[in-house]
Short mmCIF file of C-alpha atoms and ligand atoms in Angstrom, two decimals:
data_model
loop_
_atom_site.label_atom_id
_atom_site.label_comp_id
_atom_site.label_asym_id
_atom_site.label_seq_id
_atom_site.Cartn_x
_atom_site.Cartn_y
_atom_site.Cartn_z
CA MET C 9 23.51 -19.27 -97.17
CA GLU C 10 22.63 -17.07 -94.10
CA ARG C 11 22.57 -13.57 -94.47
CA GLN C 12 25.99 -11.89 -93.48
CA LYS C 13 25.47 -9.75 -90.25
CA ARG C 14 26.84 -6.27 -90.23
CA ALA C 15 28.04 -4.55 -87.14
CA ALA C 16 29.16 -0.87 -86.47
CA ALA C 17 32.21 -0.49 -84.04
CA ILE C 18 32.63 3.11 -82.01
CA HIS C 19 36.29 3.46 -80.84
CA ASP C 20 39.41 4.85 -80.67
CA ILE C 21 42.26 3.76 -83.34
CA SER C 22 45.58 3.34 -81.21
CA GLY C 23 48.12 2.71 -83.54
CA LEU C 24 50.18 0.46 -81.38
CA GLY C 25 49.83 -1.27 -78.41
CA ARG C 26 47.00 -4.48 -79.60
CA CYS C 27 43.94 -2.21 -78.09
CA SER C 28 40.59 -0.69 -79.71
CA LEU C 29 40.13 -1.13 -83.47
CA THR C 30 42.99 -2.91 -84.10
CA VAL C 31 41.93 -5.88 -82.24
CA ILE C 32 38.11 -5.41 -82.48
CA LEU C 33 38.56 -5.00 -86.45
CA PRO C 34 39.95 -8.19 -86.82
CA ILE C 35 38.03 -10.51 -84.48
CA LEU C 36 35.09 -9.51 -85.97
CA SER C 37 35.85 -9.47 -89.40
CA ALA C 38 37.48 -13.45 -88.56
CA ALA C 39 33.63 -13.86 -86.98
CA GLY C 40 32.52 -13.20 -90.68
CA ILE C 41 30.68 -9.86 -89.61
CA GLU C 42 30.99 -6.98 -91.82
CA THR C 43 32.44 -4.36 -89.68
CA GLY C 44 32.05 -0.15 -89.93
CA VAL C 45 33.93 1.87 -88.02
CA LEU C 46 33.64 5.10 -86.85
CA PRO C 47 36.45 6.23 -84.58
CA THR C 48 36.38 8.13 -81.52
CA ALA C 49 40.18 9.29 -81.53
CA PHE C 50 43.32 8.34 -83.10
CA LEU C 51 46.17 7.90 -80.53
CA SER C 52 49.91 6.81 -81.26
CA THR C 53 49.49 4.10 -78.45
CA HIS C 54 46.93 3.48 -75.66
CA THR C 55 47.52 5.66 -72.39
CA GLY C 56 48.43 2.71 -70.31
CA GLY C 57 52.54 2.28 -70.00
CA LEU C 58 53.68 3.81 -72.85
CA PRO C 59 54.66 7.58 -72.36
CA GLY C 60 54.64 10.10 -74.72
CA TYR C 61 51.32 9.35 -76.90
CA THR C 62 49.48 11.17 -78.99
CA CYS C 63 46.05 11.92 -79.53
CA ARG C 64 43.71 13.50 -81.25
CA ASP C 65 40.27 13.62 -80.62
CA LEU C 66 37.42 12.85 -83.60
CA THR C 67 34.51 13.91 -81.82
CA SER C 68 33.93 16.68 -84.85
CA GLU C 69 33.81 13.64 -86.95
CA LEU C 70 31.31 11.27 -85.60
CA LEU C 71 28.04 12.68 -86.74
CA PRO C 72 28.50 13.57 -90.32
CA ALA C 73 29.89 10.46 -90.46
CA ALA C 74 26.99 9.06 -88.95
CA ARG C 75 24.30 10.77 -91.24
CA HIS C 76 26.56 9.71 -94.04
CA TRP C 77 26.14 6.17 -93.12
CA LYS C 78 22.25 6.59 -92.37
CA SER C 79 21.37 8.78 -95.90
CA LEU C 80 22.82 4.87 -97.38
CA GLY C 81 19.70 3.35 -95.49
CA LEU C 82 21.93 0.44 -94.09
CA HIS C 83 21.05 -2.20 -91.80
CA PHE C 84 23.46 -3.24 -88.74
CA ASP C 85 22.67 -6.02 -86.83
CA ALA C 86 25.06 -4.41 -83.84
CA LEU C 87 26.00 -1.52 -82.58
CA TYR C 88 28.81 -1.62 -80.66
CA SER C 89 30.68 1.23 -78.66
CA GLY C 90 34.24 1.52 -76.41
CA PHE C 91 36.53 4.02 -75.46
CA LEU C 92 35.38 7.53 -76.18
CA GLY C 93 37.76 10.26 -76.73
CA SER C 94 36.19 13.25 -74.89
CA PHE C 95 32.85 13.84 -72.57
CA GLU C 96 30.60 15.53 -75.93
CA GLN C 97 31.14 11.63 -77.47
CA ILE C 98 28.55 9.92 -74.80
CA SER C 99 25.57 12.06 -76.03
CA ILE C 100 26.79 12.15 -79.66
CA VAL C 101 26.96 8.05 -79.24
CA SER C 102 23.67 8.19 -77.84
CA GLU C 103 22.71 9.83 -80.56
CA ILE C 104 24.10 7.54 -83.34
CA PHE C 105 22.52 4.51 -81.45
CA ARG C 106 18.94 6.33 -81.85
CA MET C 107 19.93 7.28 -85.41
CA LEU C 108 21.00 3.73 -86.47
CA LYS C 109 19.35 1.31 -84.48
CA SER C 110 16.35 -1.11 -85.92
CA ASP C 111 14.27 -3.03 -83.80
CA ASP C 112 16.98 -6.15 -83.95
CA THR C 113 20.12 -4.46 -83.64
CA LEU C 114 22.15 -5.38 -80.74
CA VAL C 115 24.13 -2.27 -78.84
CA LEU C 116 27.05 -3.35 -77.03
CA VAL C 117 28.72 -0.87 -74.79
CA ASP C 118 31.89 -1.48 -73.34
CA PRO C 119 32.34 1.34 -70.74
CA VAL C 120 36.00 1.42 -70.75
CA PHE C 121 37.02 4.35 -68.49
CA ALA C 122 38.71 2.55 -65.79
CA ASP C 123 41.32 -0.75 -64.34
CA HIS C 124 42.77 -2.21 -61.56
CA GLY C 125 40.70 0.97 -58.88
CA LYS C 126 41.76 3.55 -61.53
CA LEU C 127 40.30 6.02 -63.84
CA TYR C 128 42.10 5.65 -67.38
CA ALA C 129 44.75 9.06 -67.82
CA THR C 130 41.97 10.59 -70.61
CA CYS C 131 39.16 9.73 -68.09
CA THR C 132 37.63 12.16 -66.10
CA PRO C 133 35.32 11.65 -63.46
CA GLN C 134 32.63 13.28 -65.44
CA MET C 135 32.86 11.25 -68.44
CA ALA C 136 32.59 8.10 -66.21
CA ASP C 137 29.50 9.18 -64.81
CA GLY C 138 28.23 10.09 -68.57
CA MET C 139 29.17 6.31 -69.05
CA ARG C 140 26.39 5.27 -66.40
CA ASP C 141 23.83 6.92 -68.94
CA LEU C 142 25.49 5.42 -72.02
CA CYS C 143 24.67 2.11 -70.90
CA GLN C 144 21.10 2.59 -70.27
CA ASN C 145 20.45 2.58 -74.09
CA ALA C 146 22.63 -0.36 -74.37
CA ASP C 147 21.26 -4.26 -74.52
CA ILE C 148 24.44 -5.74 -73.43
CA ILE C 149 27.10 -3.99 -70.98
CA VAL C 150 30.87 -5.07 -70.47
CA PRO C 151 32.52 -3.36 -67.68
CA ASN C 152 35.64 -4.80 -65.59
CA LEU C 153 35.44 -4.47 -61.77
CA THR C 154 36.64 -1.33 -61.21
CA GLU C 155 33.68 -0.10 -63.71
CA ALA C 156 31.16 -2.21 -62.32
CA SER C 157 31.97 -0.98 -58.82
CA TYR C 158 32.30 2.64 -59.97
CA LEU C 159 28.71 2.38 -62.39
CA LEU C 160 27.11 1.22 -59.21
CA GLY C 161 29.17 3.54 -56.73
CA ARG C 162 30.62 0.60 -54.81
CA GLU C 163 34.14 1.04 -53.23
CA TYR C 164 36.43 -1.47 -55.79
CA ARG C 165 37.90 -4.04 -53.99
CA GLU C 166 41.00 -6.09 -55.62
CA GLY C 167 40.66 -9.96 -55.38
CA GLN C 168 38.15 -12.97 -54.74
CA TYR C 169 34.73 -12.58 -54.62
CA ASN C 170 31.71 -14.91 -53.62
CA ARG C 171 29.39 -15.79 -56.38
CA ARG C 172 26.65 -14.21 -54.14
CA GLU C 173 28.14 -10.47 -54.75
CA VAL C 174 28.43 -10.82 -58.16
CA GLU C 175 25.94 -11.86 -58.86
CA GLU C 176 23.70 -8.92 -57.14
CA MET C 177 26.14 -6.23 -59.14
CA LEU C 178 25.10 -7.73 -62.11
CA ARG C 179 21.56 -7.90 -61.32
CA SER C 180 22.04 -4.17 -60.31
CA LEU C 181 23.89 -3.47 -63.79
CA THR C 182 20.96 -4.23 -65.48
CA ARG C 183 18.30 -1.89 -63.14
CA LEU C 184 20.39 0.35 -64.68
CA GLY C 185 19.00 -0.14 -68.44
CA PRO C 186 20.75 -3.01 -69.92
CA LYS C 187 19.30 -6.79 -70.16
CA SER C 188 22.20 -8.44 -69.94
CA ALA C 189 25.63 -7.51 -68.43
CA VAL C 190 28.75 -9.38 -68.27
CA ILE C 191 31.51 -8.39 -65.23
CA THR C 192 35.41 -9.46 -66.43
CA GLY C 193 38.09 -10.11 -64.46
CA VAL C 194 36.55 -12.07 -61.70
CA SER C 195 37.84 -14.70 -59.51
CA PHE C 196 35.83 -16.66 -57.38
CA GLU C 197 38.65 -18.91 -56.43
CA PRO C 198 42.83 -19.29 -56.15
CA GLY C 199 44.16 -19.32 -59.78
CA ARG C 200 41.30 -18.98 -61.57
CA LEU C 201 40.17 -15.50 -62.98
CA GLY C 202 37.19 -14.52 -65.88
CA ALA C 203 33.70 -13.24 -65.91
CA ALA C 204 30.27 -13.37 -64.97
CA GLY C 205 27.03 -12.75 -66.44
CA TYR C 206 23.49 -11.94 -65.91
CA ASP C 207 20.54 -11.82 -68.25
CA SER C 208 17.46 -10.42 -67.06
CA ALA C 209 14.99 -11.81 -69.13
CA SER C 210 15.56 -15.63 -68.26
CA GLY C 211 17.27 -14.57 -64.77
CA GLU C 212 19.91 -16.45 -65.55
CA PHE C 213 23.68 -16.16 -63.91
CA CYS C 214 26.65 -17.72 -65.85
CA CYS C 215 30.51 -18.08 -65.53
CA SER C 216 33.05 -18.76 -66.83
CA LEU C 217 36.92 -19.09 -65.74
CA PHE C 218 40.64 -19.68 -66.82
CA PRO C 219 43.87 -20.40 -65.39
CA ARG C 220 45.27 -16.77 -64.01
CA VAL C 221 48.45 -15.21 -65.27
CA ASP C 222 50.24 -13.24 -63.62
CA GLY C 223 50.72 -9.50 -64.91
CA SER C 224 48.01 -7.12 -66.78
CA TYR C 225 47.98 -7.28 -70.66
CA PRO C 226 46.25 -3.67 -72.15
CA GLY C 227 43.34 -4.66 -74.70
CA THR C 228 41.96 -7.82 -73.22
CA GLY C 229 38.33 -6.32 -72.29
CA ASP C 230 38.32 -5.34 -75.85
CA ILE C 231 39.39 -8.96 -76.83
CA PHE C 232 36.87 -9.90 -74.89
CA ALA C 233 33.95 -7.75 -75.39
CA SER C 234 34.61 -8.34 -79.34
CA VAL C 235 34.26 -12.33 -79.10
CA LEU C 236 31.50 -11.87 -76.80
CA LEU C 237 29.30 -9.79 -79.19
CA ALA C 238 30.74 -11.94 -82.63
CA ALA C 239 29.27 -15.05 -80.98
CA ARG C 240 25.76 -13.41 -79.45
CA LEU C 241 25.28 -12.31 -83.42
CA ASN C 242 26.36 -15.81 -84.41
CA GLY C 243 23.46 -16.77 -82.42
CA ASP C 244 25.22 -18.52 -79.11
CA PRO C 245 22.93 -18.02 -76.00
CA LEU C 246 25.00 -15.82 -73.22
CA PRO C 247 26.57 -18.38 -71.26
CA LYS C 248 28.31 -19.62 -74.66
CA ALA C 249 29.04 -16.20 -75.73
CA VAL C 250 31.00 -16.01 -71.91
CA ASP C 251 32.34 -19.51 -72.59
CA ALA C 252 34.16 -18.44 -76.04
CA ALA C 253 35.32 -15.14 -75.10
CA VAL C 254 36.83 -16.23 -71.69
CA GLN C 255 38.38 -18.93 -74.05
CA PHE C 256 39.49 -17.11 -76.56
CA THR C 257 41.12 -14.18 -74.56
CA GLY C 258 42.56 -16.61 -71.90
CA ASP C 259 44.28 -18.68 -75.05
CA ALA C 260 45.95 -15.30 -76.52
CA ILE C 261 47.21 -13.96 -72.64
CA GLN C 262 48.49 -17.77 -71.82
CA ARG C 263 50.41 -17.69 -75.58
CA THR C 264 51.48 -13.89 -74.68
CA TRP C 265 52.89 -14.74 -71.28
CA LEU C 266 54.54 -18.07 -72.54
CA ALA C 267 56.19 -15.63 -75.01
CA LYS C 268 57.48 -13.56 -72.76
CA THR C 269 57.30 -10.17 -74.73
CA ASP C 270 56.60 -6.72 -73.40
CA PRO C 271 53.27 -6.78 -71.84
CA ARG C 272 52.19 -2.95 -72.70
CA PHE C 273 52.18 -4.18 -76.47
CA GLY C 274 48.92 -6.40 -75.57
CA VAL C 275 48.42 -9.89 -76.15
CA ASN C 276 49.22 -12.03 -79.28
CA PHE C 277 45.23 -12.35 -80.25
CA GLU C 278 46.00 -13.31 -83.61
CA TYR C 279 47.20 -16.63 -83.73
CA GLY C 280 44.17 -17.49 -82.35
CA LEU C 281 41.90 -15.86 -85.18
CA ALA C 282 42.08 -18.58 -87.30
CA SER C 283 40.51 -21.12 -85.04
CA LEU C 284 37.57 -18.23 -83.76
CA PRO C 285 34.72 -19.40 -86.02
CA SER C 286 35.15 -23.32 -84.67
CA LEU C 287 34.42 -21.39 -81.19
CA LEU C 288 31.18 -19.59 -82.40
CA LYS C 289 27.98 -21.73 -83.09
CA SER C 290 27.85 -21.80 -86.78
CA GLY C 291 24.74 -22.22 -88.74
CA GLU C 292 21.86 -20.64 -86.90
CA ASN C 293 20.35 -17.44 -87.30
CA GLY C 294 21.25 -15.52 -84.43
CA SER C 295 18.70 -13.96 -82.17
CA TYR C 296 19.13 -12.63 -78.73
O1 PXL Z 22 41.53 -1.11 -73.66
C1 PXL Z 22 40.90 -0.52 -73.63
C2 PXL Z 22 41.67 0.95 -73.95
C3 PXL Z 22 41.18 1.59 -75.61
N1 PXL Z 22 41.43 2.66 -75.81
C4 PXL Z 22 42.74 3.07 -75.05
C5 PXL Z 22 43.19 3.08 -73.81
C6 PXL Z 22 42.57 1.84 -73.88
C7 PXL Z 22 43.36 1.06 -72.04
O2 PXL Z 22 43.94 1.51 -71.83
O3 PXL Z 22 44.30 3.54 -73.44
C8 PXL Z 22 43.13 4.80 -75.72
#
């Protein structure tokens, strides 16, 4: 049997609302990946639309916990960061990457700080700029269109894009440092929405689209990035990984839309977990 992969996930835990660690952990586990967690903050819910949420910053815990992990001499196949609780966490996460990374570790940075043209409630412009520095240390970054525009100093525009424009954005994102970039929430034609990726080593672009559903759900970026990471660790090339992530996320959104549940509580990804392994390539040792 192939050696089991191990990842470390550095994200907040939002108690309700199906985002960050409450979706990342089940997805990576369902994909067969052993996942350690370094929670950046504990919130009662996510920050998008459930007023009165509580938030406990966990900055002071991160380095001591990572140092403990380092002392255990473990190997990590992936280091995966997302929503951060404070500006100081940006340099701390960079330090944790340096501490826990081996030559063959895949570092995925999801620069979670904005959506729909606006910064998240807890995110300052200083944090958003710091995310650009964190992206430099990544092998792969997964911004949405708002975050990609901000990282590139471009004005955010809603609606459809042409392929050339998104390809230029992807190329520019990899010039910030990461080898690959994937932008989520892109649309090139009415009624279809998905993600586009670029691998600077091969020079190849890829894109995958899904029927668009009206409305917006929290946590879909985290679901997308987790499936993408799982697919890469399972040996899928970037285009296949983007396809699997669009398919899994799109199915969850569609299922939720049909059920007409309160969108603030995220999407029903749980019903898709059992079939996740069949979406991912199996039997090959992951190389990226
Ligand atoms: O899914 C991104 C995310 C993660 N964590 C928290 C959030 C959000 C998006 O709103 O508020 C706390």
